[in-house]
Coordinates of C-alpha atoms in Angstrom, one line a residue:
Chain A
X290 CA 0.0 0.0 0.0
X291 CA 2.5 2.5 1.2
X292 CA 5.2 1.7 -2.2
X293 CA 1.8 2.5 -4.6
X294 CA 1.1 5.3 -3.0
X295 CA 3.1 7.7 -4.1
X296 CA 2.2 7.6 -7.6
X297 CA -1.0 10.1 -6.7
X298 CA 0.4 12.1 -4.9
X299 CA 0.8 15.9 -5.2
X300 CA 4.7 16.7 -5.9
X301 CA 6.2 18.7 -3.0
X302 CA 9.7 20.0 -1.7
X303 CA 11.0 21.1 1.4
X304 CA 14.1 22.8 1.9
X305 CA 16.2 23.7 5.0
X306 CA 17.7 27.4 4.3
X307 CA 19.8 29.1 7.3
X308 CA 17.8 31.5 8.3
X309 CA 14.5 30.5 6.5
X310 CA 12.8 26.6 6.0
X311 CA 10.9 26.8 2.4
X312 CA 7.7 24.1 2.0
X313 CA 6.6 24.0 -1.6
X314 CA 3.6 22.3 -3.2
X315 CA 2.0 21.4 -6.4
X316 CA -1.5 23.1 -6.3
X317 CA -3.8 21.1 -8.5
X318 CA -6.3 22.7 -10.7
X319 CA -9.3 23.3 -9.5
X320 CA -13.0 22.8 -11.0
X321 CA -14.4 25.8 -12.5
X322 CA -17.0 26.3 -10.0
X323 CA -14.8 25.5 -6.7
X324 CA -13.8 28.2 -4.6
X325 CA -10.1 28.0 -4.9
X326 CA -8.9 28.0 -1.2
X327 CA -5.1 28.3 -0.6
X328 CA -3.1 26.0 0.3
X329 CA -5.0 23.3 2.2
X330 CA -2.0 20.6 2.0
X331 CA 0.2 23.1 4.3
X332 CA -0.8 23.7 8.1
X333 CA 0.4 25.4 10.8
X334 CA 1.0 23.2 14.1
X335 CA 2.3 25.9 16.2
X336 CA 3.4 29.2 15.3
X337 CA 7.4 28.5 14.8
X338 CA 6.5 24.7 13.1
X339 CA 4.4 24.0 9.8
X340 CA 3.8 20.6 8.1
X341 CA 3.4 19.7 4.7
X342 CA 1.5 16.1 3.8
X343 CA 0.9 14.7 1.3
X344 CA -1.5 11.6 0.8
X345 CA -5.5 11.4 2.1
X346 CA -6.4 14.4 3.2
X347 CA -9.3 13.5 5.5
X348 CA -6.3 11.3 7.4
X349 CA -4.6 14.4 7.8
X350 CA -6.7 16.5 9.3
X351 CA -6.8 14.2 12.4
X352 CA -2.9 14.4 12.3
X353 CA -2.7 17.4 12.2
X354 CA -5.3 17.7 15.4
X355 CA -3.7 15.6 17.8
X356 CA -0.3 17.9 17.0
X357 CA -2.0 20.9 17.3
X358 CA -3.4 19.8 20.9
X359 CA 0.1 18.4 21.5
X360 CA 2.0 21.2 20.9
X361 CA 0.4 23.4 23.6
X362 CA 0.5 20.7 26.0
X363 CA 3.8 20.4 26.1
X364 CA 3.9 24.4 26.2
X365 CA 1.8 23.8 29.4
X366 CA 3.7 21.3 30.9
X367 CA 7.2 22.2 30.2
X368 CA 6.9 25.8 29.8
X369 CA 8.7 25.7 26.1
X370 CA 7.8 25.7 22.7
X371 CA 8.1 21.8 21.3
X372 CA 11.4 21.2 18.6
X373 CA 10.3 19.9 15.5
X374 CA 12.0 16.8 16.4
X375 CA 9.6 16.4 19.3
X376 CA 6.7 17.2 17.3
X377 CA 7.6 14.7 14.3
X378 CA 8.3 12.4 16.9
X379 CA 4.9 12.2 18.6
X380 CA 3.2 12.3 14.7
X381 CA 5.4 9.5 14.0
X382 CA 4.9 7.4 17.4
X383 CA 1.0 8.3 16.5
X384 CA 1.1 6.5 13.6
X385 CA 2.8 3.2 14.6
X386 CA 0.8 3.2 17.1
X387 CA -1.9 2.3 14.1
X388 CA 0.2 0.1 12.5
X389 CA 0.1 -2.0 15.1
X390 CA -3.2 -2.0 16.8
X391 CA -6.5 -4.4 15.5
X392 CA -9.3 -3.5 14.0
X393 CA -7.5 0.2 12.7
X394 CA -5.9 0.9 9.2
X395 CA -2.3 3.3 9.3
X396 CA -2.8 6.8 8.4
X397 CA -2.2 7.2 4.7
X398 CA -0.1 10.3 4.5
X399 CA 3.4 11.2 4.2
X400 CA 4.1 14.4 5.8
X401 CA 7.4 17.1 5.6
X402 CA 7.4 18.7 8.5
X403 CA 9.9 22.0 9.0
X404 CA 9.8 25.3 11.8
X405 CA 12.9 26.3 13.7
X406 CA 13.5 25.2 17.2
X407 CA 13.6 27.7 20.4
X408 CA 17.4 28.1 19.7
X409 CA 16.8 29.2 16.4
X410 CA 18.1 25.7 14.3
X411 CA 16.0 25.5 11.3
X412 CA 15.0 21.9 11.2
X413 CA 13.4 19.8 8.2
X414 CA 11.8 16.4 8.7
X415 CA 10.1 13.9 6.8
X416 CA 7.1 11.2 8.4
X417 CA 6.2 8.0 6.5
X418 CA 3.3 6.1 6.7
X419 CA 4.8 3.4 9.1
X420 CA 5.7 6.3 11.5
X421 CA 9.4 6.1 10.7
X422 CA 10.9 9.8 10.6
X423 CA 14.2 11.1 8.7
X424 CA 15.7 14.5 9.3
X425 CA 16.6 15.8 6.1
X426 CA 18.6 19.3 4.3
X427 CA 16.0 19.4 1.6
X428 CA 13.3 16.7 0.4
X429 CA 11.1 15.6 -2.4
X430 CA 8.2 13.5 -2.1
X431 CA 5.4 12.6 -4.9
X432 CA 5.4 11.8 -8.2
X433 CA 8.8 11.7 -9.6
X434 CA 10.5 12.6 -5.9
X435 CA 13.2 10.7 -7.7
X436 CA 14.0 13.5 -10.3
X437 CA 13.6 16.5 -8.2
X438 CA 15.6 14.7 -5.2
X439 CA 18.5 14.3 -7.7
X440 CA 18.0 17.9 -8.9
X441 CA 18.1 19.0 -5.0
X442 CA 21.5 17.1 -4.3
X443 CA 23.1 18.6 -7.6
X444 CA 22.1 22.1 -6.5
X445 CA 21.6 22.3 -2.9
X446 CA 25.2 24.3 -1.8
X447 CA 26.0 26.5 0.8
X448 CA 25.8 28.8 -1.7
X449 CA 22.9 28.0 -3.4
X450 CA 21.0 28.7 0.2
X451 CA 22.8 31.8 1.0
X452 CA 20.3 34.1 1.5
X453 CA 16.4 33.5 2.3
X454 CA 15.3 34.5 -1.6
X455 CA 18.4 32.2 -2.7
X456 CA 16.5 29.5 -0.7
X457 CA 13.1 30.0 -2.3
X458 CA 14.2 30.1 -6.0
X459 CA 15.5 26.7 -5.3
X460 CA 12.6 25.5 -4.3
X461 CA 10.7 27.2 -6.9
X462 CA 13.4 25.6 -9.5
X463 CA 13.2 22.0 -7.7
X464 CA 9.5 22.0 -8.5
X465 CA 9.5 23.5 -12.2
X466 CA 11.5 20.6 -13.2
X467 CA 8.5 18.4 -12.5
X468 CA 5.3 20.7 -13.1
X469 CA 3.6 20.7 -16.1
X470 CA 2.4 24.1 -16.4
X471 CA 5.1 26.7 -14.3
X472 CA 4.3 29.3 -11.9
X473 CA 0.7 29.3 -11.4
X474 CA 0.3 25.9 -10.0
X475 CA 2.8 26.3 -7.3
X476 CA 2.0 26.9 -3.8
X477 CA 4.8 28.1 -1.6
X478 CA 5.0 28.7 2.3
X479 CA 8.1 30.0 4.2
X480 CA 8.9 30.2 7.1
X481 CA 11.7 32.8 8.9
X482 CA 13.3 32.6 12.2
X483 CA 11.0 34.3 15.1
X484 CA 8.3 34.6 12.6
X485 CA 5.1 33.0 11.8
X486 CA 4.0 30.8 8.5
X487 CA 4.2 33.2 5.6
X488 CA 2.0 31.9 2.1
X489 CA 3.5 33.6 -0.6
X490 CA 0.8 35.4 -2.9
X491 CA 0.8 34.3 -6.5
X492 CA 2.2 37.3 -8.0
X493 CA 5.5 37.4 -5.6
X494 CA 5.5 33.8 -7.2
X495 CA 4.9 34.6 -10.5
X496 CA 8.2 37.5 -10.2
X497 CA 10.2 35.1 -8.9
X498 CA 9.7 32.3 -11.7
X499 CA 10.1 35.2 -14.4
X500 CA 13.6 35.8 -12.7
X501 CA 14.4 32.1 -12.9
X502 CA 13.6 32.2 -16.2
X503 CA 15.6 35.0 -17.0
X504 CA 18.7 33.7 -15.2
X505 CA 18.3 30.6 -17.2
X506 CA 18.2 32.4 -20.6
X507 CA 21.3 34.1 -19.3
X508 CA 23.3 30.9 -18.5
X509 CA 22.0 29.6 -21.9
X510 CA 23.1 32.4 -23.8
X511 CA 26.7 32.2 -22.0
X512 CA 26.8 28.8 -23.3
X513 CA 26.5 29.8 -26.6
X514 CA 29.0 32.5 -26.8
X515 CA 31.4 30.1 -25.4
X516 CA 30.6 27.3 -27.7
X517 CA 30.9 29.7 -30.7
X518 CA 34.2 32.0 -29.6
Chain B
X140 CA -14.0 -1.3 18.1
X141 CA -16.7 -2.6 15.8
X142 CA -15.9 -6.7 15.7
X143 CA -16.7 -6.7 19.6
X144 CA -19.4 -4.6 19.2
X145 CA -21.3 -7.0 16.8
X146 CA -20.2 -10.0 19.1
X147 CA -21.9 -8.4 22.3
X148 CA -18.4 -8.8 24.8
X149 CA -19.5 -7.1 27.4
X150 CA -18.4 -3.7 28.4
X151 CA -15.2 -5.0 30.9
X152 CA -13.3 -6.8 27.7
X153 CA -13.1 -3.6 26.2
X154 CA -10.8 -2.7 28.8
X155 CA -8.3 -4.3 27.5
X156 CA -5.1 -2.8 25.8
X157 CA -6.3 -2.2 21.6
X158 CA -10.0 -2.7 22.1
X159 CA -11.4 0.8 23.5
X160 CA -10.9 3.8 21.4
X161 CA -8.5 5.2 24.0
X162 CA -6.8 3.2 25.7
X163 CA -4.3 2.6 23.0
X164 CA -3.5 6.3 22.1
X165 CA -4.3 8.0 24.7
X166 CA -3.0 5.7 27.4
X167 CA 0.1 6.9 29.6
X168 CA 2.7 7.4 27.3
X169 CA 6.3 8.7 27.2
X170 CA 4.0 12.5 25.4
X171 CA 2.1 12.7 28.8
X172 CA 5.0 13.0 31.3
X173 CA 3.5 10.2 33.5
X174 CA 0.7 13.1 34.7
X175 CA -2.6 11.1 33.7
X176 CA -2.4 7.8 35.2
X177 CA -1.7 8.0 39.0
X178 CA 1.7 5.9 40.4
X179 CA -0.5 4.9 43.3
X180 CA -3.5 2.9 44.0
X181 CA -6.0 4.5 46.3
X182 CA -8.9 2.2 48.0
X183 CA -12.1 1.4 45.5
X184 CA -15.3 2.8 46.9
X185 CA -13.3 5.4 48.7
X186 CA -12.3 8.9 48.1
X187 CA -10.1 9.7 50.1
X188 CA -10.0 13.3 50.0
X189 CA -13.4 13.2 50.9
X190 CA -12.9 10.7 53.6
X191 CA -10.2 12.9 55.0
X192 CA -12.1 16.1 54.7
X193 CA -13.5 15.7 58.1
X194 CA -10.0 15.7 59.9
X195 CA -8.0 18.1 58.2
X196 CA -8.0 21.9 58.6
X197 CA -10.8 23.3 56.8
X198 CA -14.3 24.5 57.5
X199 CA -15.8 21.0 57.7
X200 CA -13.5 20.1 60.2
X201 CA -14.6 18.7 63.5
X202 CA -12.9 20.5 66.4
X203 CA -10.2 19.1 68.2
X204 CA -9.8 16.2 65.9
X205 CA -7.7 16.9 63.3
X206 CA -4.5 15.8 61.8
X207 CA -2.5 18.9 61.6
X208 CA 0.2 17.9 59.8
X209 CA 3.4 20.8 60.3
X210 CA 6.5 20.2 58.2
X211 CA 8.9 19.5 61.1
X212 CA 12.2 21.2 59.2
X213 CA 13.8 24.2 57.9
X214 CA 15.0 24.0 54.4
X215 CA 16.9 27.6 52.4
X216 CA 17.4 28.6 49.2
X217 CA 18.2 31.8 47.6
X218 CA 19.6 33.4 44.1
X219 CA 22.9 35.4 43.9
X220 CA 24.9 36.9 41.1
X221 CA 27.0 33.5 41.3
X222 CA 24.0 30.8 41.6
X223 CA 22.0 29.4 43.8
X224 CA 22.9 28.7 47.7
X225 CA 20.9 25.5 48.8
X226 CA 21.0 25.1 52.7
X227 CA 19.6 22.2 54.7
X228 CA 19.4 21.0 58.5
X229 CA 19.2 17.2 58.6
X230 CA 16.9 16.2 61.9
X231 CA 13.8 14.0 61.2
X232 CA 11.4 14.1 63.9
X233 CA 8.5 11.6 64.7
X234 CA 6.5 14.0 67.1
X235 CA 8.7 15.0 69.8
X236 CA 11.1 11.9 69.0
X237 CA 13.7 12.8 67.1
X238 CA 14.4 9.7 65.0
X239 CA 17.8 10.8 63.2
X240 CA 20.1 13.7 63.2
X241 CA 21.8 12.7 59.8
X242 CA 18.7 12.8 57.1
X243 CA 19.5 13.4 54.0
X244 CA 16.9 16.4 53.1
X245 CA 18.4 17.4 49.7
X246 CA 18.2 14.7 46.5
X247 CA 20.6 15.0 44.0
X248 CA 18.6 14.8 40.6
X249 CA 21.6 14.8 38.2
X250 CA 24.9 17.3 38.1
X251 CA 22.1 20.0 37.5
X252 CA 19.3 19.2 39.5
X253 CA 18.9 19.6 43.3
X254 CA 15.5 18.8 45.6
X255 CA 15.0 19.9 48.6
X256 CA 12.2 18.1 50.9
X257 CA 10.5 19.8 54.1
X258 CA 7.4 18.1 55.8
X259 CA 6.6 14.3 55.6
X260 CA 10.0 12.3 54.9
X261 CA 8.2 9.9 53.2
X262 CA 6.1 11.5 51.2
X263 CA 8.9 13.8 49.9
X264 CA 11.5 10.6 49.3
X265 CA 9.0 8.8 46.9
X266 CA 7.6 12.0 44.7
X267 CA 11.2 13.4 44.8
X268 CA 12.6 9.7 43.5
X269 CA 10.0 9.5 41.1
X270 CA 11.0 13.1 39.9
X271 CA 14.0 11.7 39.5
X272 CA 13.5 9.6 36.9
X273 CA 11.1 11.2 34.8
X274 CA 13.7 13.5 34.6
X275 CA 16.3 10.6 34.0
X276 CA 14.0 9.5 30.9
X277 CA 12.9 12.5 29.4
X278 CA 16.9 13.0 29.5
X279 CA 17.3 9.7 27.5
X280 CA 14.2 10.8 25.4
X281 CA 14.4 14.1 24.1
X282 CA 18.6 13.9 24.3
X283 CA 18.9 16.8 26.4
X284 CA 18.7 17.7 29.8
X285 CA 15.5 18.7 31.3
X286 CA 14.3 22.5 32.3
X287 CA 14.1 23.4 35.7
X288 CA 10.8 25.0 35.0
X289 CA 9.6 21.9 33.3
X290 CA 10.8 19.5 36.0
X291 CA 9.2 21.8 39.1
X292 CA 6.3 21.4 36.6
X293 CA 6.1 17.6 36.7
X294 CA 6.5 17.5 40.6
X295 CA 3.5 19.9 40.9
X296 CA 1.2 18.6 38.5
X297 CA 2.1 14.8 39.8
X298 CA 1.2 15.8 43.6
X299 CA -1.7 17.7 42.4
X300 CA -3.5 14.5 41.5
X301 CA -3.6 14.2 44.9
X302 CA -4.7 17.0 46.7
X303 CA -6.6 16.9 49.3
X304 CA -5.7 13.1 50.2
X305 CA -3.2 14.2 53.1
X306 CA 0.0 14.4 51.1
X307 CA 2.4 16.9 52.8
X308 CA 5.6 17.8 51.2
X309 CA 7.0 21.4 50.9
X310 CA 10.1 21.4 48.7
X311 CA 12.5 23.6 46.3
X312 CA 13.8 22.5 43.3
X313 CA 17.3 24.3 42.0
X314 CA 19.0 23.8 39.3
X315 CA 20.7 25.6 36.1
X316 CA 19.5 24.7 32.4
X317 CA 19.7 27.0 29.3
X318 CA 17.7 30.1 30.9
X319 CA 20.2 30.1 33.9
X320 CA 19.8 29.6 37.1
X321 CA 16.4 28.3 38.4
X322 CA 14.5 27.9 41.9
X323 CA 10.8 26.8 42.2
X324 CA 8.6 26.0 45.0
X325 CA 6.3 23.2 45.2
X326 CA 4.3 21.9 47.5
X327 CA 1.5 19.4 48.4
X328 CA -1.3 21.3 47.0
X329 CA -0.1 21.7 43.5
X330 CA 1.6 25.4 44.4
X331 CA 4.4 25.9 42.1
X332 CA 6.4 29.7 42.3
X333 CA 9.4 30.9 41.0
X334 CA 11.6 33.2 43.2
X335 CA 14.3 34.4 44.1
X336 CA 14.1 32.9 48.0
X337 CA 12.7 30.6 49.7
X338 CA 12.7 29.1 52.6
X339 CA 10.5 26.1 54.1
X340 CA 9.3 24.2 57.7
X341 CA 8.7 24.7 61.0
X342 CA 12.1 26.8 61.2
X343 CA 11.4 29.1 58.2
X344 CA 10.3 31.9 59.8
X345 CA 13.8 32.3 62.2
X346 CA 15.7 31.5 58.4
X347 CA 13.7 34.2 56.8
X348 CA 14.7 36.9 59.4
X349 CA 18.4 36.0 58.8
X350 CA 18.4 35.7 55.7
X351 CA 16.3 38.7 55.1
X352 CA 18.6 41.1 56.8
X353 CA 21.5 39.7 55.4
X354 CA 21.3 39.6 51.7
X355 CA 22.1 41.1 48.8
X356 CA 22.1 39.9 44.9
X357 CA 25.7 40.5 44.7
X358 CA 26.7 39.2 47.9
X359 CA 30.5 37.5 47.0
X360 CA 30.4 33.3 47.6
X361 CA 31.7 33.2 51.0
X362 CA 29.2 35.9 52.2
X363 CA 26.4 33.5 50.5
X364 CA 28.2 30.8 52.1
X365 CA 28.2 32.1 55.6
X366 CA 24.4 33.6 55.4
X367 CA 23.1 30.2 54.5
X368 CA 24.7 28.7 57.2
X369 CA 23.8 31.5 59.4
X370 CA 20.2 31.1 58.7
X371 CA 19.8 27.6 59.2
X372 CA 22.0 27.7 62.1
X373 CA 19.5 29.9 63.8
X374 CA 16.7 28.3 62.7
X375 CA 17.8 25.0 64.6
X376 CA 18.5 27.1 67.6
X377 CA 15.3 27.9 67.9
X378 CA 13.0 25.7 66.3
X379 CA 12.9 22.4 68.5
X380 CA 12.3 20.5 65.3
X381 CA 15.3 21.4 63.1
X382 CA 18.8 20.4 64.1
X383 CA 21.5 17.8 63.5
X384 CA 23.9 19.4 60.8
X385 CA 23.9 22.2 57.8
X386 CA 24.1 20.6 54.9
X387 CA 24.9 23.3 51.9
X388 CA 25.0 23.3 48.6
X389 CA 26.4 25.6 45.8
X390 CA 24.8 25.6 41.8
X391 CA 27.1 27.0 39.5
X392 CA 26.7 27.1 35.9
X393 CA 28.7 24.0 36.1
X394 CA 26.8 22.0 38.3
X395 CA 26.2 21.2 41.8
X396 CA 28.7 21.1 44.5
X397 CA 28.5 20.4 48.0
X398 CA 30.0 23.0 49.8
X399 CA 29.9 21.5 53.7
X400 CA 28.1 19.5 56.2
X401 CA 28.8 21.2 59.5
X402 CA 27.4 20.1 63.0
X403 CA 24.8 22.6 64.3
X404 CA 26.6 22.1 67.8
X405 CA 30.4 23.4 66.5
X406 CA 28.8 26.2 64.7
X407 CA 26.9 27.0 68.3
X408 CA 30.7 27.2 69.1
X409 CA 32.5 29.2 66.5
X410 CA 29.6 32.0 66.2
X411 CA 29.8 32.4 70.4
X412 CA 33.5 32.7 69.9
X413 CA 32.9 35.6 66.8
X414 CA 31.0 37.7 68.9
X415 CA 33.3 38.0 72.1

């Protein structure tokens, strides 16, 4: 179940920047009559952590629940904000704990989870099905994860996450390799150090993918010049 | 869970581990901190805080019989610029029998972690041991050492189960994590305060007076040193159920250390000598 699973699912990337964790999603197009909501596949558990999924949706929202109510427990109990390690840890324990119980299916959802932790280490995690959790620099999962995932190990440098916009393009470029049709049906949430979940508006989108495309006319054109002189 | 359902079990198999909807994720589990499920068993049929109602101190209270339970002690501690001093006497008393002059009345949690315990000696060596090692496995759990806030938060929220069921226990717990140094209150109610000095049992008052007109933030560490000793010493002086021995302790940003364990007797001694 969980190996087929991935074939449906929405592409998305998360990438750990160093002052700034960057969750981008394939937004699938919506019916002509549907109100288009933002964004429903990224959530905010707690103001400094936010979690992608990716899988059944209706699974998620319980998820996403119990780590809501989880997070400010543990700020009642322990007086501190939870790291995301803590956080994808309970998620993951939550849903092994349904592997392994009768009568109860596992969740069917892969989450990335990302936020920065009270002393200001920007974290980026990934949850599986079986409740098994990785903690990762940047990540791909859905259709074609393989491509993108190679795309993110040629290009993921120090200085390729230098700065915060540095960060996004990436993510922006991770995702154009595998959408079909560009900048409109990407959905992009970042989030920076001591601040809360940010969703980026189309149009700053939209700028941004214009300047990739620009850069990438550039390099081309360099290319050429060199080929020919 | 629906199979048992259809099969009519009755209602007391579904007690059992994976059959009832929350027993299996909800249950006591390493994300609850060991506060839902209480470590002790209480009598069935009985609640005990309601059984003891009638012989404690409060309105409902029968005259003249009641258990009035006084923690028999005097316990210190106080912030400076360098730390936290931790002072001690060491006499447990059964009524007016004094059982032992050498009691151990601070725990050592870890290198970082000190207890202090004022009032029933049992009561205080079980919850203060149990502390212990929650904070011993959230340790091994979360990889790092636990807050000082967040352990003074277990102890409360742990006695506080168990309020009103004749618990008694008055105790600080000092330590230094990332914030710096720490010092909390708790006792058998479920009151937890942060400060910057406390002082606990029969004796606190006398301690309170010294300490009080001796101290400053930015006292130096052999003025702390001497204060705290000062202010139990009196304390034991006059309060017929502290005695035995001062038992101090310094935390640094560093850890612990135990700075002395002096007979109340020889200090009776070497202050009568300072002031001829």
């Amino acid at each position: 179940m969980y190996f087929g699973m991935n074939e449906h699912i929405m592409k998305q990337v998360g990438i750990r920047g160093k002052d700034i964790v960057v969750l981008g999603v394939e937004k699938k197009s919506v019916a002509k009559l549907q109100e288009e909501r933002t964004v429903r596949k990224i959530c905010a558990l707690d103001e400094h952590v936010c979690m992608a999924f990716a899988g059944l949706t209706a699974d998620a929202r319980i998820v996403i629940n119990r780590a809501r109510v989880e997070c400010q427990s543990h700020r009642l109990t322990v007086e501190d904000p939870v790291t995301v390690e803590y956080i994808t840890r309970y998620i993951a324990t939550l849903k092994q704990r349904y592997t392994q119980s009768n009568g109860r299916r596992p969740f069917g959802i892969s989450a990335l989870i990302v936020g920065f932790d009270y002393d200001g280490t920007p974290r980026l995690y990934q949850t599986d099905p079986s409740g098994t959790y990785h903690a990762w620099k940047a990540n791909a999962i859905g259709r074609s994860a393989k491509t993108v995932r190679e795309f993110l190990e040629k290009n993921y440098t120090d200085e390729s996450i230098a700065s915060d916009k540095d960060a996004i393009k990436l993510a922006i470029k991770a995702l154009l390799e595998v959408v079909q049709s560009g900048g409109k049906n990407i959905e992009l949430a970042v989030i920076r150090r001591n601040q809360p979940l940010k969703i980026l508006e189309s149009k700053e989108i939209e700028t941004l993918v214009a300047e990739i495309e620009k850069e990438k006319e550039e390099e081309a054109e360099k290319k050429k010049q060199k080929k020919s002189s | 869970m629906a199979l048992l359902d259809v099969c009519g079990i009755s209602d007391w198999v579904k007690e059992d581990t994976f059959s009832s909807q929350k027993a299996s994720v909800d249950r006591v589990n390493h994300f609850n901190f060991a506060a839902l499920e209480p470590e002790l068993a209480v009598p069935i049929g009985v609640d005990p805080a309601e059984f003891l109602k009638p012989f404690t101190d409060c309105e409902d209270g029968v005259e003249g019989v009641t258990i009035k339970l006084k923690h028999g002690t005097t316990t210190l501690a106080f912030k400076f610029q360098h730390g936290v001093m931790v002072a001690v006497d060491s006499r447990a008393s059964a009524g007016s029998y004094v059982d032992t002059q050498l009691f151990k009345k601070v725990i050592e949690i870890n290198p970082y972690l000190l207890g202090t315990m004022s009032g029933s000696a049992a009561d205080c060596v079980y919850w203060e041991r149990l502390l212990a090692k929650e904070c011993r496995i959230y340790k091994l759990r979360n990889k790092e050492r636990i807050s000082v806030s967040a352990a003074s938060k277990l102890l409360a929220n742990m006695v506080a189960n168990y309020r009103g069921m004749g618990l008694s226990m008055g105790t600080m717990i000092c330590g230094w994590d990332k914030k710096g140094p720490g010092l909390y209150y708790v006792d058998d109610n479920g009151l937890r305060l942060s400060g910057n000095m406390f002082s606990t049992g029969s004796g606190n008052s006398y301690a309170y007076g010294v300490m009080d007109s001796g101290y400053r933030y930015d006292l130096t560490v052999p003025e702390a040193y001497d204060l705290a000793q000062r202010a139990i010493f009196h304390a034991t002086h006059r309060d017929a159920y502290s005695g035995g021995t001062v038992n101090m302790y310094h935390m640094q940003e560093t850890g612990w250390i135990k700075v002395s364990q002096e007979d109340v007797g020889e200090l009776y001694h070497r202050f009568a000598a300072e002031k001829k």
